[in-house]
Amino acid sequence: MELFRRHSDVIDIVLLDMQMPEMTGVEVFHEMRRIRADVRAVLSSGFAEEDVVVRFGTKELAGFVHKPYRMADLMEAVRGAIEK
């Protein structure tokens, strides 16, 4: 979050996980949205996409990649998010 606060003007996309050490992915995402409303996020999770996307809101996430994933899967999710 600290890096995003300092560099939100140059960050185009973020990769989030549902479970992180200090905050959940949902908490981080909503905090980032308070700082910059148009931030795009790709969510990575081992949980089913349907289960986690509802926590974010179906229109808020720019992409999803299911863990474990291949680099090609991540790149596809990032490309899709950038094109949105």
PDB file of N, CA, C and O in Angstrom:
ATOM      1  N   MET A   1       0.829  -1.191   0.000  1.00  0.00           N
ATOM      2  CA  MET A   1       0.000   0.000   0.000  1.00  0.00           C
ATOM      3  C   MET A   1       0.867   1.246   0.000  1.00  0.00           C
ATOM      4  O   MET A   1       0.515   2.211  -0.653  1.00  0.00           O
ATOM      5  N   GLU A   2       1.964   1.184   0.729  1.00  0.00           N
ATOM      6  CA  GLU A   2       2.822   2.369   0.788  1.00  0.00           C
ATOM      7  C   GLU A   2       3.364   2.728  -0.597  1.00  0.00           C
ATOM      8  O   GLU A   2       3.400   3.887  -0.971  1.00  0.00           O
ATOM      9  N   LEU A   3       3.798   1.719  -1.341  1.00  0.00           N
ATOM     10  CA  LEU A   3       4.284   1.977  -2.702  1.00  0.00           C
ATOM     11  C   LEU A   3       3.176   2.551  -3.574  1.00  0.00           C
ATOM     12  O   LEU A   3       3.412   3.470  -4.368  1.00  0.00           O
ATOM     13  N   PHE A   4       1.984   2.024  -3.443  1.00  0.00           N
ATOM     14  CA  PHE A   4       0.871   2.551  -4.236  1.00  0.00           C
ATOM     15  C   PHE A   4       0.563   3.991  -3.846  1.00  0.00           C
ATOM     16  O   PHE A   4       0.316   4.824  -4.711  1.00  0.00           O
ATOM     17  N   ARG A   5       0.586   4.286  -2.574  1.00  0.00           N
ATOM     18  CA  ARG A   5       0.337   5.668  -2.133  1.00  0.00           C
ATOM     19  C   ARG A   5       1.349   6.634  -2.759  1.00  0.00           C
ATOM     20  O   ARG A   5       0.992   7.721  -3.192  1.00  0.00           O
ATOM     21  N   ARG A   6       2.608   6.224  -2.781  1.00  0.00           N
ATOM     22  CA  ARG A   6       3.662   7.097  -3.309  1.00  0.00           C
ATOM     23  C   ARG A   6       3.694   7.163  -4.829  1.00  0.00           C
ATOM     24  O   ARG A   6       4.123   8.177  -5.378  1.00  0.00           O
ATOM     25  N   HIS A   7       3.243   6.104  -5.502  1.00  0.00           N
ATOM     26  CA  HIS A   7       3.413   6.034  -6.953  1.00  0.00           C
ATOM     27  C   HIS A   7       2.110   5.768  -7.708  1.00  0.00           C
ATOM     28  O   HIS A   7       2.141   5.297  -8.847  1.00  0.00           O
ATOM     29  N   SER A   8       0.989   6.089  -7.119  1.00  0.00           N
ATOM     30  CA  SER A   8      -0.294   5.770  -7.749  1.00  0.00           C
ATOM     31  C   SER A   8      -0.471   6.432  -9.109  1.00  0.00           C
ATOM     32  O   SER A   8      -1.205   5.920  -9.957  1.00  0.00           O
ATOM     33  N   ASP A   9       0.231   7.522  -9.338  1.00  0.00           N
ATOM     34  CA  ASP A   9       0.092   8.214 -10.613  1.00  0.00           C
ATOM     35  C   ASP A   9       0.778   7.485 -11.771  1.00  0.00           C
ATOM     36  O   ASP A   9       0.469   7.745 -12.934  1.00  0.00           O
ATOM     37  N   VAL A  10       1.669   6.550 -11.479  1.00  0.00           N
ATOM     38  CA  VAL A  10       2.386   5.844 -12.552  1.00  0.00           C
ATOM     39  C   VAL A  10       2.104   4.340 -12.580  1.00  0.00           C
ATOM     40  O   VAL A  10       2.607   3.637 -13.445  1.00  0.00           O
ATOM     41  N   ILE A  11       1.312   3.841 -11.662  1.00  0.00           N
ATOM     42  CA  ILE A  11       0.977   2.419 -11.636  1.00  0.00           C
ATOM     43  C   ILE A  11      -0.265   2.202 -12.484  1.00  0.00           C
ATOM     44  O   ILE A  11      -1.303   2.809 -12.237  1.00  0.00           O
ATOM     45  N   ASP A  12      -0.136   1.347 -13.498  1.00  0.00           N
ATOM     46  CA  ASP A  12      -1.249   1.092 -14.409  1.00  0.00           C
ATOM     47  C   ASP A  12      -2.131  -0.062 -13.975  1.00  0.00           C
ATOM     48  O   ASP A  12      -3.321  -0.087 -14.260  1.00  0.00           O
ATOM     49  N   ILE A  13      -1.533  -1.047 -13.302  1.00  0.00           N
ATOM     50  CA  ILE A  13      -2.273  -2.248 -12.942  1.00  0.00           C
ATOM     51  C   ILE A  13      -1.623  -2.894 -11.726  1.00  0.00           C
ATOM     52  O   ILE A  13      -0.412  -2.783 -11.549  1.00  0.00           O
ATOM     53  N   VAL A  14      -2.426  -3.536 -10.893  1.00  0.00           N
ATOM     54  CA  VAL A  14      -1.890  -4.235  -9.724  1.00  0.00           C
ATOM     55  C   VAL A  14      -2.363  -5.690  -9.747  1.00  0.00           C
ATOM     56  O   VAL A  14      -3.436  -6.000 -10.254  1.00  0.00           O
ATOM     57  N   LEU A  15      -1.533  -6.559  -9.193  1.00  0.00           N
ATOM     58  CA  LEU A  15      -1.871  -7.963  -9.035  1.00  0.00           C
ATOM     59  C   LEU A  15      -2.094  -8.195  -7.549  1.00  0.00           C
ATOM     60  O   LEU A  15      -1.209  -7.932  -6.738  1.00  0.00           O
ATOM     61  N   LEU A  16      -3.290  -8.652  -7.203  1.00  0.00           N
ATOM     62  CA  LEU A  16      -3.649  -8.871  -5.806  1.00  0.00           C
ATOM     63  C   LEU A  16      -3.928 -10.342  -5.547  1.00  0.00           C
ATOM     64  O   LEU A  16      -4.355 -11.066  -6.438  1.00  0.00           O
ATOM     65  N   ASP A  17      -3.730 -10.741  -4.314  1.00  0.00           N
ATOM     66  CA  ASP A  17      -4.108 -12.068  -3.853  1.00  0.00           C
ATOM     67  C   ASP A  17      -5.221 -11.877  -2.834  1.00  0.00           C
ATOM     68  O   ASP A  17      -5.321 -10.831  -2.193  1.00  0.00           O
ATOM     69  N   MET A  18      -6.063 -12.870  -2.668  1.00  0.00           N
ATOM     70  CA  MET A  18      -7.143 -12.763  -1.687  1.00  0.00           C
ATOM     71  C   MET A  18      -6.599 -12.699  -0.267  1.00  0.00           C
ATOM     72  O   MET A  18      -7.125 -11.976   0.566  1.00  0.00           O
ATOM     73  N   GLN A  19      -5.555 -13.455   0.015  1.00  0.00           N
ATOM     74  CA  GLN A  19      -5.027 -13.508   1.371  1.00  0.00           C
ATOM     75  C   GLN A  19      -3.597 -12.989   1.370  1.00  0.00           C
ATOM     76  O   GLN A  19      -2.726 -13.572   0.733  1.00  0.00           O
ATOM     77  N   MET A  20      -3.400 -11.895   2.080  1.00  0.00           N
ATOM     78  CA  MET A  20      -2.079 -11.304   2.201  1.00  0.00           C
ATOM     79  C   MET A  20      -1.804 -11.080   3.685  1.00  0.00           C
ATOM     80  O   MET A  20      -2.720 -11.130   4.502  1.00  0.00           O
ATOM     81  N   PRO A  21      -0.559 -10.826   4.060  1.00  0.00           N
ATOM     82  CA  PRO A  21      -0.193 -10.784   5.481  1.00  0.00           C
ATOM     83  C   PRO A  21      -0.946  -9.764   6.341  1.00  0.00           C
ATOM     84  O   PRO A  21      -1.407 -10.102   7.414  1.00  0.00           O
ATOM     85  N   GLU A  22      -1.089  -8.543   5.892  1.00  0.00           N
ATOM     86  CA  GLU A  22      -1.669  -7.511   6.762  1.00  0.00           C
ATOM     87  C   GLU A  22      -3.100  -7.130   6.418  1.00  0.00           C
ATOM     88  O   GLU A  22      -3.850  -6.709   7.295  1.00  0.00           O
ATOM     89  N   MET A  23      -3.446  -7.233   5.154  1.00  0.00           N
ATOM     90  CA  MET A  23      -4.789  -6.874   4.706  1.00  0.00           C
ATOM     91  C   MET A  23      -5.248  -7.918   3.696  1.00  0.00           C
ATOM     92  O   MET A  23      -4.429  -8.544   3.043  1.00  0.00           O
ATOM     93  N   THR A  24      -6.551  -8.083   3.570  1.00  0.00           N
ATOM     94  CA  THR A  24      -7.052  -8.975   2.521  1.00  0.00           C
ATOM     95  C   THR A  24      -6.968  -8.254   1.175  1.00  0.00           C
ATOM     96  O   THR A  24      -6.834  -7.023   1.126  1.00  0.00           O
ATOM     97  N   GLY A  25      -7.077  -9.007   0.111  1.00  0.00           N
ATOM     98  CA  GLY A  25      -7.091  -8.402  -1.212  1.00  0.00           C
ATOM     99  C   GLY A  25      -8.240  -7.426  -1.379  1.00  0.00           C
ATOM    100  O   GLY A  25      -8.100  -6.384  -2.023  1.00  0.00           O
ATOM    101  N   VAL A  26      -9.375  -7.740  -0.785  1.00  0.00           N
ATOM    102  CA  VAL A  26     -10.539  -6.844  -0.850  1.00  0.00           C
ATOM    103  C   VAL A  26     -10.219  -5.520  -0.161  1.00  0.00           C
ATOM    104  O   VAL A  26     -10.497  -4.444  -0.690  1.00  0.00           O
ATOM    105  N   GLU A  27      -9.616  -5.581   1.028  1.00  0.00           N
ATOM    106  CA  GLU A  27      -9.273  -4.360   1.760  1.00  0.00           C
ATOM    107  C   GLU A  27      -8.264  -3.519   0.988  1.00  0.00           C
ATOM    108  O   GLU A  27      -8.409  -2.296   0.891  1.00  0.00           O
ATOM    109  N   VAL A  28      -7.242  -4.173   0.439  1.00  0.00           N
ATOM    110  CA  VAL A  28      -6.228  -3.446  -0.334  1.00  0.00           C
ATOM    111  C   VAL A  28      -6.867  -2.790  -1.551  1.00  0.00           C
ATOM    112  O   VAL A  28      -6.626  -1.622  -1.846  1.00  0.00           O
ATOM    113  N   PHE A  29      -7.696  -3.535  -2.255  1.00  0.00           N
ATOM    114  CA  PHE A  29      -8.344  -3.001  -3.451  1.00  0.00           C
ATOM    115  C   PHE A  29      -9.187  -1.769  -3.134  1.00  0.00           C
ATOM    116  O   PHE A  29      -9.095  -0.753  -3.820  1.00  0.00           O
ATOM    117  N   HIS A  30      -9.988  -1.850  -2.088  1.00  0.00           N
ATOM    118  CA  HIS A  30     -10.846  -0.709  -1.750  1.00  0.00           C
ATOM    119  C   HIS A  30     -10.028   0.490  -1.277  1.00  0.00           C
ATOM    120  O   HIS A  30     -10.375   1.635  -1.573  1.00  0.00           O
ATOM    121  N   GLU A  31      -8.932   0.243  -0.586  1.00  0.00           N
ATOM    122  CA  GLU A  31      -8.041   1.341  -0.188  1.00  0.00           C
ATOM    123  C   GLU A  31      -7.411   1.988  -1.420  1.00  0.00           C
ATOM    124  O   GLU A  31      -7.319   3.215  -1.518  1.00  0.00           O
ATOM    125  N   MET A  32      -6.976   1.175  -2.360  1.00  0.00           N
ATOM    126  CA  MET A  32      -6.412   1.721  -3.604  1.00  0.00           C
ATOM    127  C   MET A  32      -7.451   2.531  -4.367  1.00  0.00           C
ATOM    128  O   MET A  32      -7.136   3.580  -4.918  1.00  0.00           O
ATOM    129  N   ARG A  33      -8.687   2.052  -4.386  1.00  0.00           N
ATOM    130  CA  ARG A  33      -9.766   2.773  -5.072  1.00  0.00           C
ATOM    131  C   ARG A  33     -10.063   4.124  -4.410  1.00  0.00           C
ATOM    132  O   ARG A  33     -10.494   5.065  -5.079  1.00  0.00           O
ATOM    133  N   ARG A  34      -9.841   4.231  -3.104  1.00  0.00           N
ATOM    134  CA  ARG A  34     -10.022   5.528  -2.440  1.00  0.00           C
ATOM    135  C   ARG A  34      -8.941   6.509  -2.893  1.00  0.00           C
ATOM    136  O   ARG A  34      -9.183   7.708  -2.999  1.00  0.00           O
ATOM    137  N   ILE A  35      -7.761   5.989  -3.161  1.00  0.00           N
ATOM    138  CA  ILE A  35      -6.643   6.828  -3.599  1.00  0.00           C
ATOM    139  C   ILE A  35      -6.783   7.169  -5.073  1.00  0.00           C
ATOM    140  O   ILE A  35      -6.571   8.317  -5.477  1.00  0.00           O
ATOM    141  N   ARG A  36      -7.136   6.177  -5.871  1.00  0.00           N
ATOM    142  CA  ARG A  36      -7.265   6.377  -7.316  1.00  0.00           C
ATOM    143  C   ARG A  36      -8.398   5.494  -7.836  1.00  0.00           C
ATOM    144  O   ARG A  36      -8.270   4.286  -7.939  1.00  0.00           O
ATOM    145  N   ALA A  37      -9.497   6.122  -8.162  1.00  0.00           N
ATOM    146  CA  ALA A  37     -10.732   5.412  -8.501  1.00  0.00           C
ATOM    147  C   ALA A  37     -10.624   4.531  -9.735  1.00  0.00           C
ATOM    148  O   ALA A  37     -11.377   3.568  -9.870  1.00  0.00           O
ATOM    149  N   ASP A  38      -9.692   4.821 -10.628  1.00  0.00           N
ATOM    150  CA  ASP A  38      -9.613   4.061 -11.874  1.00  0.00           C
ATOM    151  C   ASP A  38      -8.527   2.985 -11.873  1.00  0.00           C
ATOM    152  O   ASP A  38      -8.208   2.424 -12.917  1.00  0.00           O
ATOM    153  N   VAL A  39      -7.978   2.656 -10.715  1.00  0.00           N
ATOM    154  CA  VAL A  39      -6.932   1.635 -10.660  1.00  0.00           C
ATOM    155  C   VAL A  39      -7.501   0.290 -11.123  1.00  0.00           C
ATOM    156  O   VAL A  39      -8.626  -0.064 -10.792  1.00  0.00           O
ATOM    157  N   ARG A  40      -6.719  -0.408 -11.939  1.00  0.00           N
ATOM    158  CA  ARG A  40      -7.127  -1.719 -12.438  1.00  0.00           C
ATOM    159  C   ARG A  40      -6.407  -2.799 -11.642  1.00  0.00           C
ATOM    160  O   ARG A  40      -5.214  -2.684 -11.373  1.00  0.00           O
ATOM    161  N   ALA A  41      -7.148  -3.857 -11.307  1.00  0.00           N
ATOM    162  CA  ALA A  41      -6.573  -4.938 -10.502  1.00  0.00           C
ATOM    163  C   ALA A  41      -6.918  -6.290 -11.096  1.00  0.00           C
ATOM    164  O   ALA A  41      -8.055  -6.531 -11.501  1.00  0.00           O
ATOM    165  N   VAL A  42      -5.906  -7.152 -11.124  1.00  0.00           N
ATOM    166  CA  VAL A  42      -6.088  -8.555 -11.476  1.00  0.00           C
ATOM    167  C   VAL A  42      -5.964  -9.332 -10.170  1.00  0.00           C
ATOM    168  O   VAL A  42      -4.998  -9.160  -9.431  1.00  0.00           O
ATOM    169  N   LEU A  43      -6.937 -10.153  -9.893  1.00  0.00           N
ATOM    170  CA  LEU A  43      -6.949 -10.938  -8.668  1.00  0.00           C
ATOM    171  C   LEU A  43      -6.424 -12.335  -8.936  1.00  0.00           C
ATOM    172  O   LEU A  43      -6.797 -12.970  -9.914  1.00  0.00           O
ATOM    173  N   SER A  44      -5.557 -12.805  -8.061  1.00  0.00           N
ATOM    174  CA  SER A  44      -5.029 -14.166  -8.105  1.00  0.00           C
ATOM    175  C   SER A  44      -5.502 -14.886  -6.854  1.00  0.00           C
ATOM    176  O   SER A  44      -5.371 -14.371  -5.749  1.00  0.00           O
ATOM    177  N   SER A  45      -6.066 -16.081  -7.047  1.00  0.00           N
ATOM    178  CA  SER A  45      -6.558 -16.826  -5.894  1.00  0.00           C
ATOM    179  C   SER A  45      -6.633 -18.305  -6.207  1.00  0.00           C
ATOM    180  O   SER A  45      -6.825 -18.695  -7.362  1.00  0.00           O
ATOM    181  N   GLY A  46      -6.503 -19.102  -5.183  1.00  0.00           N
ATOM    182  CA  GLY A  46      -6.717 -20.533  -5.303  1.00  0.00           C
ATOM    183  C   GLY A  46      -8.180 -20.900  -5.145  1.00  0.00           C
ATOM    184  O   GLY A  46      -8.582 -22.023  -5.436  1.00  0.00           O
ATOM    185  N   PHE A  47      -8.985 -19.954  -4.684  1.00  0.00           N
ATOM    186  CA  PHE A  47     -10.425 -20.173  -4.559  1.00  0.00           C
ATOM    187  C   PHE A  47     -11.079 -20.025  -5.927  1.00  0.00           C
ATOM    188  O   PHE A  47     -10.532 -19.406  -6.827  1.00  0.00           O
ATOM    189  N   ALA A  48     -12.270 -20.534  -6.076  1.00  0.00           N
ATOM    190  CA  ALA A  48     -13.000 -20.431  -7.339  1.00  0.00           C
ATOM    191  C   ALA A  48     -13.298 -18.961  -7.651  1.00  0.00           C
ATOM    192  O   ALA A  48     -13.630 -18.177  -6.760  1.00  0.00           O
ATOM    193  N   GLU A  49     -13.171 -18.616  -8.928  1.00  0.00           N
ATOM    194  CA  GLU A  49     -13.392 -17.240  -9.363  1.00  0.00           C
ATOM    195  C   GLU A  49     -14.762 -16.720  -8.934  1.00  0.00           C
ATOM    196  O   GLU A  49     -14.890 -15.597  -8.454  1.00  0.00           O
ATOM    197  N   GLU A  50     -15.791 -17.541  -9.088  1.00  0.00           N
ATOM    198  CA  GLU A  50     -17.150 -17.118  -8.746  1.00  0.00           C
ATOM    199  C   GLU A  50     -17.265 -16.730  -7.276  1.00  0.00           C
ATOM    200  O   GLU A  50     -17.995 -15.824  -6.912  1.00  0.00           O
ATOM    201  N   ASP A  51     -16.536 -17.435  -6.416  1.00  0.00           N
ATOM    202  CA  ASP A  51     -16.615 -17.194  -4.982  1.00  0.00           C
ATOM    203  C   ASP A  51     -15.939 -15.889  -4.569  1.00  0.00           C
ATOM    204  O   ASP A  51     -16.395 -15.213  -3.654  1.00  0.00           O
ATOM    205  N   VAL A  52     -14.848 -15.542  -5.233  1.00  0.00           N
ATOM    206  CA  VAL A  52     -14.107 -14.352  -4.805  1.00  0.00           C
ATOM    207  C   VAL A  52     -14.517 -13.092  -5.534  1.00  0.00           C
ATOM    208  O   VAL A  52     -14.466 -12.002  -4.971  1.00  0.00           O
ATOM    209  N   VAL A  53     -14.956 -13.214  -6.771  1.00  0.00           N
ATOM    210  CA  VAL A  53     -15.315 -12.026  -7.546  1.00  0.00           C
ATOM    211  C   VAL A  53     -16.482 -11.282  -6.914  1.00  0.00           C
ATOM    212  O   VAL A  53     -16.521 -10.055  -6.930  1.00  0.00           O
ATOM    213  N   VAL A  54     -17.421 -12.003  -6.306  1.00  0.00           N
ATOM    214  CA  VAL A  54     -18.568 -11.337  -5.690  1.00  0.00           C
ATOM    215  C   VAL A  54     -18.145 -10.422  -4.542  1.00  0.00           C
ATOM    216  O   VAL A  54     -18.804  -9.432  -4.263  1.00  0.00           O
ATOM    217  N   ARG A  55     -17.026 -10.724  -3.895  1.00  0.00           N
ATOM    218  CA  ARG A  55     -16.541  -9.860  -2.816  1.00  0.00           C
ATOM    219  C   ARG A  55     -16.067  -8.506  -3.348  1.00  0.00           C
ATOM    220  O   ARG A  55     -16.111  -7.500  -2.649  1.00  0.00           O
ATOM    221  N   PHE A  56     -15.583  -8.497  -4.570  1.00  0.00           N
ATOM    222  CA  PHE A  56     -15.074  -7.270  -5.174  1.00  0.00           C
ATOM    223  C   PHE A  56     -16.161  -6.519  -5.920  1.00  0.00           C
ATOM    224  O   PHE A  56     -16.098  -5.312  -6.060  1.00  0.00           O
ATOM    225  N   GLY A  57     -17.114  -7.210  -6.424  1.00  0.00           N
ATOM    226  CA  GLY A  57     -18.094  -6.621  -7.321  1.00  0.00           C
ATOM    227  C   GLY A  57     -17.690  -7.021  -8.732  1.00  0.00           C
ATOM    228  O   GLY A  57     -16.546  -6.853  -9.126  1.00  0.00           O
ATOM    229  N   THR A  58     -18.603  -7.550  -9.485  1.00  0.00           N
ATOM    230  CA  THR A  58     -18.258  -8.142 -10.773  1.00  0.00           C
ATOM    231  C   THR A  58     -17.670  -7.140 -11.754  1.00  0.00           C
ATOM    232  O   THR A  58     -16.915  -7.513 -12.630  1.00  0.00           O
ATOM    233  N   LYS A  59     -17.983  -5.884 -11.644  1.00  0.00           N
ATOM    234  CA  LYS A  59     -17.479  -4.903 -12.605  1.00  0.00           C
ATOM    235  C   LYS A  59     -16.210  -4.208 -12.128  1.00  0.00           C
ATOM    236  O   LYS A  59     -15.597  -3.466 -12.876  1.00  0.00           O
ATOM    237  N   GLU A  60     -15.804  -4.437 -10.898  1.00  0.00           N
ATOM    238  CA  GLU A  60     -14.660  -3.711 -10.357  1.00  0.00           C
ATOM    239  C   GLU A  60     -13.322  -4.336 -10.704  1.00  0.00           C
ATOM    240  O   GLU A  60     -12.346  -3.637 -10.881  1.00  0.00           O
ATOM    241  N   LEU A  61     -13.253  -5.655 -10.798  1.00  0.00           N
ATOM    242  CA  LEU A  61     -11.984  -6.305 -11.110  1.00  0.00           C
ATOM    243  C   LEU A  61     -11.711  -6.263 -12.603  1.00  0.00           C
ATOM    244  O   LEU A  61     -12.597  -6.451 -13.415  1.00  0.00           O
ATOM    245  N   ALA A  62     -10.451  -6.047 -12.946  1.00  0.00           N
ATOM    246  CA  ALA A  62     -10.064  -6.022 -14.356  1.00  0.00           C
ATOM    247  C   ALA A  62      -9.729  -7.414 -14.864  1.00  0.00           C
ATOM    248  O   ALA A  62      -9.675  -7.639 -16.066  1.00  0.00           O
ATOM    249  N   GLY A  63      -9.491  -8.370 -13.950  1.00  0.00           N
ATOM    250  CA  GLY A  63      -9.163  -9.717 -14.375  1.00  0.00           C
ATOM    251  C   GLY A  63      -9.009 -10.660 -13.206  1.00  0.00           C
ATOM    252  O   GLY A  63      -8.969 -10.242 -12.046  1.00  0.00           O
ATOM    253  N   PHE A  64      -8.913 -11.932 -13.535  1.00  0.00           N
ATOM    254  CA  PHE A  64      -8.765 -12.977 -12.524  1.00  0.00           C
ATOM    255  C   PHE A  64      -7.862 -14.050 -13.090  1.00  0.00           C
ATOM    256  O   PHE A  64      -7.960 -14.409 -14.267  1.00  0.00           O
ATOM    257  N   VAL A  65      -6.974 -14.583 -12.256  1.00  0.00           N
ATOM    258  CA  VAL A  65      -6.141 -15.709 -12.641  1.00  0.00           C
ATOM    259  C   VAL A  65      -6.137 -16.700 -11.477  1.00  0.00           C
ATOM    260  O   VAL A  65      -5.911 -16.326 -10.329  1.00  0.00           O
ATOM    261  N   HIS A  66      -6.472 -17.937 -11.789  1.00  0.00           N
ATOM    262  CA  HIS A  66      -6.604 -18.969 -10.762  1.00  0.00           C
ATOM    263  C   HIS A  66      -5.243 -19.600 -10.462  1.00  0.00           C
ATOM    264  O   HIS A  66      -4.493 -19.934 -11.372  1.00  0.00           O
ATOM    265  N   LYS A  67      -4.923 -19.719  -9.161  1.00  0.00           N
ATOM    266  CA  LYS A  67      -3.671 -20.354  -8.742  1.00  0.00           C
ATOM    267  C   LYS A  67      -3.864 -21.853  -8.619  1.00  0.00           C
ATOM    268  O   LYS A  67      -4.945 -22.279  -8.221  1.00  0.00           O
ATOM    269  N   PRO A  68      -2.869 -22.622  -8.889  1.00  0.00           N
ATOM    270  CA  PRO A  68      -1.589 -22.194  -9.464  1.00  0.00           C
ATOM    271  C   PRO A  68      -1.770 -21.869 -10.937  1.00  0.00           C
ATOM    272  O   PRO A  68      -2.590 -22.482 -11.615  1.00  0.00           O
ATOM    273  N   TYR A  69      -1.057 -20.892 -11.410  1.00  0.00           N
ATOM    274  CA  TYR A  69      -1.201 -20.484 -12.807  1.00  0.00           C
ATOM    275  C   TYR A  69       0.143 -20.538 -13.518  1.00  0.00           C
ATOM    276  O   TYR A  69       1.192 -20.522 -12.906  1.00  0.00           O
ATOM    277  N   ARG A  70       0.036 -20.620 -14.830  1.00  0.00           N
ATOM    278  CA  ARG A  70       1.225 -20.556 -15.677  1.00  0.00           C
ATOM    279  C   ARG A  70       1.469 -19.097 -16.032  1.00  0.00           C
ATOM    280  O   ARG A  70       0.549 -18.280 -15.992  1.00  0.00           O
ATOM    281  N   MET A  71       2.686 -18.761 -16.383  1.00  0.00           N
ATOM    282  CA  MET A  71       3.008 -17.385 -16.749  1.00  0.00           C
ATOM    283  C   MET A  71       2.125 -16.920 -17.911  1.00  0.00           C
ATOM    284  O   MET A  71       1.688 -15.771 -17.944  1.00  0.00           O
ATOM    285  N   ALA A  72       1.830 -17.819 -18.837  1.00  0.00           N
ATOM    286  CA  ALA A  72       0.972 -17.462 -19.971  1.00  0.00           C
ATOM    287  C   ALA A  72      -0.424 -17.053 -19.495  1.00  0.00           C
ATOM    288  O   ALA A  72      -1.025 -16.121 -20.044  1.00  0.00           O
ATOM    289  N   ASP A  73      -0.933 -17.718 -18.459  1.00  0.00           N
ATOM    290  CA  ASP A  73      -2.243 -17.360 -17.908  1.00  0.00           C
ATOM    291  C   ASP A  73      -2.214 -15.971 -17.284  1.00  0.00           C
ATOM    292  O   ASP A  73      -3.141 -15.175 -17.454  1.00  0.00           O
ATOM    293  N   LEU A  74      -1.145 -15.685 -16.551  1.00  0.00           N
ATOM    294  CA  LEU A  74      -1.007 -14.372 -15.933  1.00  0.00           C
ATOM    295  C   LEU A  74      -0.907 -13.288 -17.000  1.00  0.00           C
ATOM    296  O   LEU A  74      -1.557 -12.252 -16.900  1.00  0.00           O
ATOM    297  N   MET A  75      -0.103 -13.528 -18.014  1.00  0.00           N
ATOM    298  CA  MET A  75       0.056 -12.538 -19.090  1.00  0.00           C
ATOM    299  C   MET A  75      -1.271 -12.281 -19.803  1.00  0.00           C
ATOM    300  O   MET A  75      -1.595 -11.146 -20.135  1.00  0.00           O
ATOM    301  N   GLU A  76      -2.042 -13.323 -20.010  1.00  0.00           N
ATOM    302  CA  GLU A  76      -3.350 -13.166 -20.647  1.00  0.00           C
ATOM    303  C   GLU A  76      -4.272 -12.315 -19.780  1.00  0.00           C
ATOM    304  O   GLU A  76      -4.975 -11.427 -20.284  1.00  0.00           O
ATOM    305  N   ALA A  77      -4.281 -12.552 -18.484  1.00  0.00           N
ATOM    306  CA  ALA A  77      -5.118 -11.769 -17.573  1.00  0.00           C
ATOM    307  C   ALA A  77      -4.678 -10.302 -17.554  1.00  0.00           C
ATOM    308  O   ALA A  77      -5.507  -9.394 -17.557  1.00  0.00           O
ATOM    309  N   VAL A  78      -3.370 -10.067 -17.535  1.00  0.00           N
ATOM    310  CA  VAL A  78      -2.847  -8.694 -17.523  1.00  0.00           C
ATOM    311  C   VAL A  78      -3.177  -7.993 -18.834  1.00  0.00           C
ATOM    312  O   VAL A  78      -3.630  -6.845 -18.837  1.00  0.00           O
ATOM    313  N   ARG A  79      -2.975  -8.674 -19.960  1.00  0.00           N
ATOM    314  CA  ARG A  79      -3.329  -8.072 -21.266  1.00  0.00           C
ATOM    315  C   ARG A  79      -4.795  -7.693 -21.297  1.00  0.00           C
ATOM    316  O   ARG A  79      -5.155  -6.608 -21.763  1.00  0.00           O
ATOM    317  N   GLY A  80      -5.645  -8.597 -20.850  1.00  0.00           N
ATOM    318  CA  GLY A  80      -7.076  -8.318 -20.835  1.00  0.00           C
ATOM    319  C   GLY A  80      -7.411  -7.124 -19.963  1.00  0.00           C
ATOM    320  O   GLY A  80      -8.256  -6.303 -20.306  1.00  0.00           O
ATOM    321  N   ALA A  81      -6.731  -6.986 -18.833  1.00  0.00           N
ATOM    322  CA  ALA A  81      -6.980  -5.861 -17.932  1.00  0.00           C
ATOM    323  C   ALA A  81      -6.522  -4.545 -18.553  1.00  0.00           C
ATOM    324  O   ALA A  81      -7.170  -3.516 -18.404  1.00  0.00           O
ATOM    325  N   ILE A  82      -5.402  -4.578 -19.251  1.00  0.00           N
ATOM    326  CA  ILE A  82      -4.887  -3.363 -19.883  1.00  0.00           C
ATOM    327  C   ILE A  82      -5.815  -2.902 -20.992  1.00  0.00           C
ATOM    328  O   ILE A  82      -6.019  -1.700 -21.186  1.00  0.00           O
ATOM    329  N   GLU A  83      -6.411  -3.837 -21.699  1.00  0.00           N
ATOM    330  CA  GLU A  83      -7.292  -3.493 -22.812  1.00  0.00           C
ATOM    331  C   GLU A  83      -8.634  -2.954 -22.352  1.00  0.00           C
ATOM    332  O   GLU A  83      -9.361  -2.372 -23.146  1.00  0.00           O
ATOM    333  N   LYS A  84      -8.983  -3.147 -21.091  1.00  0.00           N
ATOM    334  CA  LYS A  84     -10.279  -2.659 -20.578  1.00  0.00           C
ATOM    335  C   LYS A  84     -10.297  -1.163 -20.483  1.00  0.00           C
ATOM    336  O   LYS A  84      -9.379  -0.496 -20.255  1.00  0.00           O
TER     337      LYS A  84
END
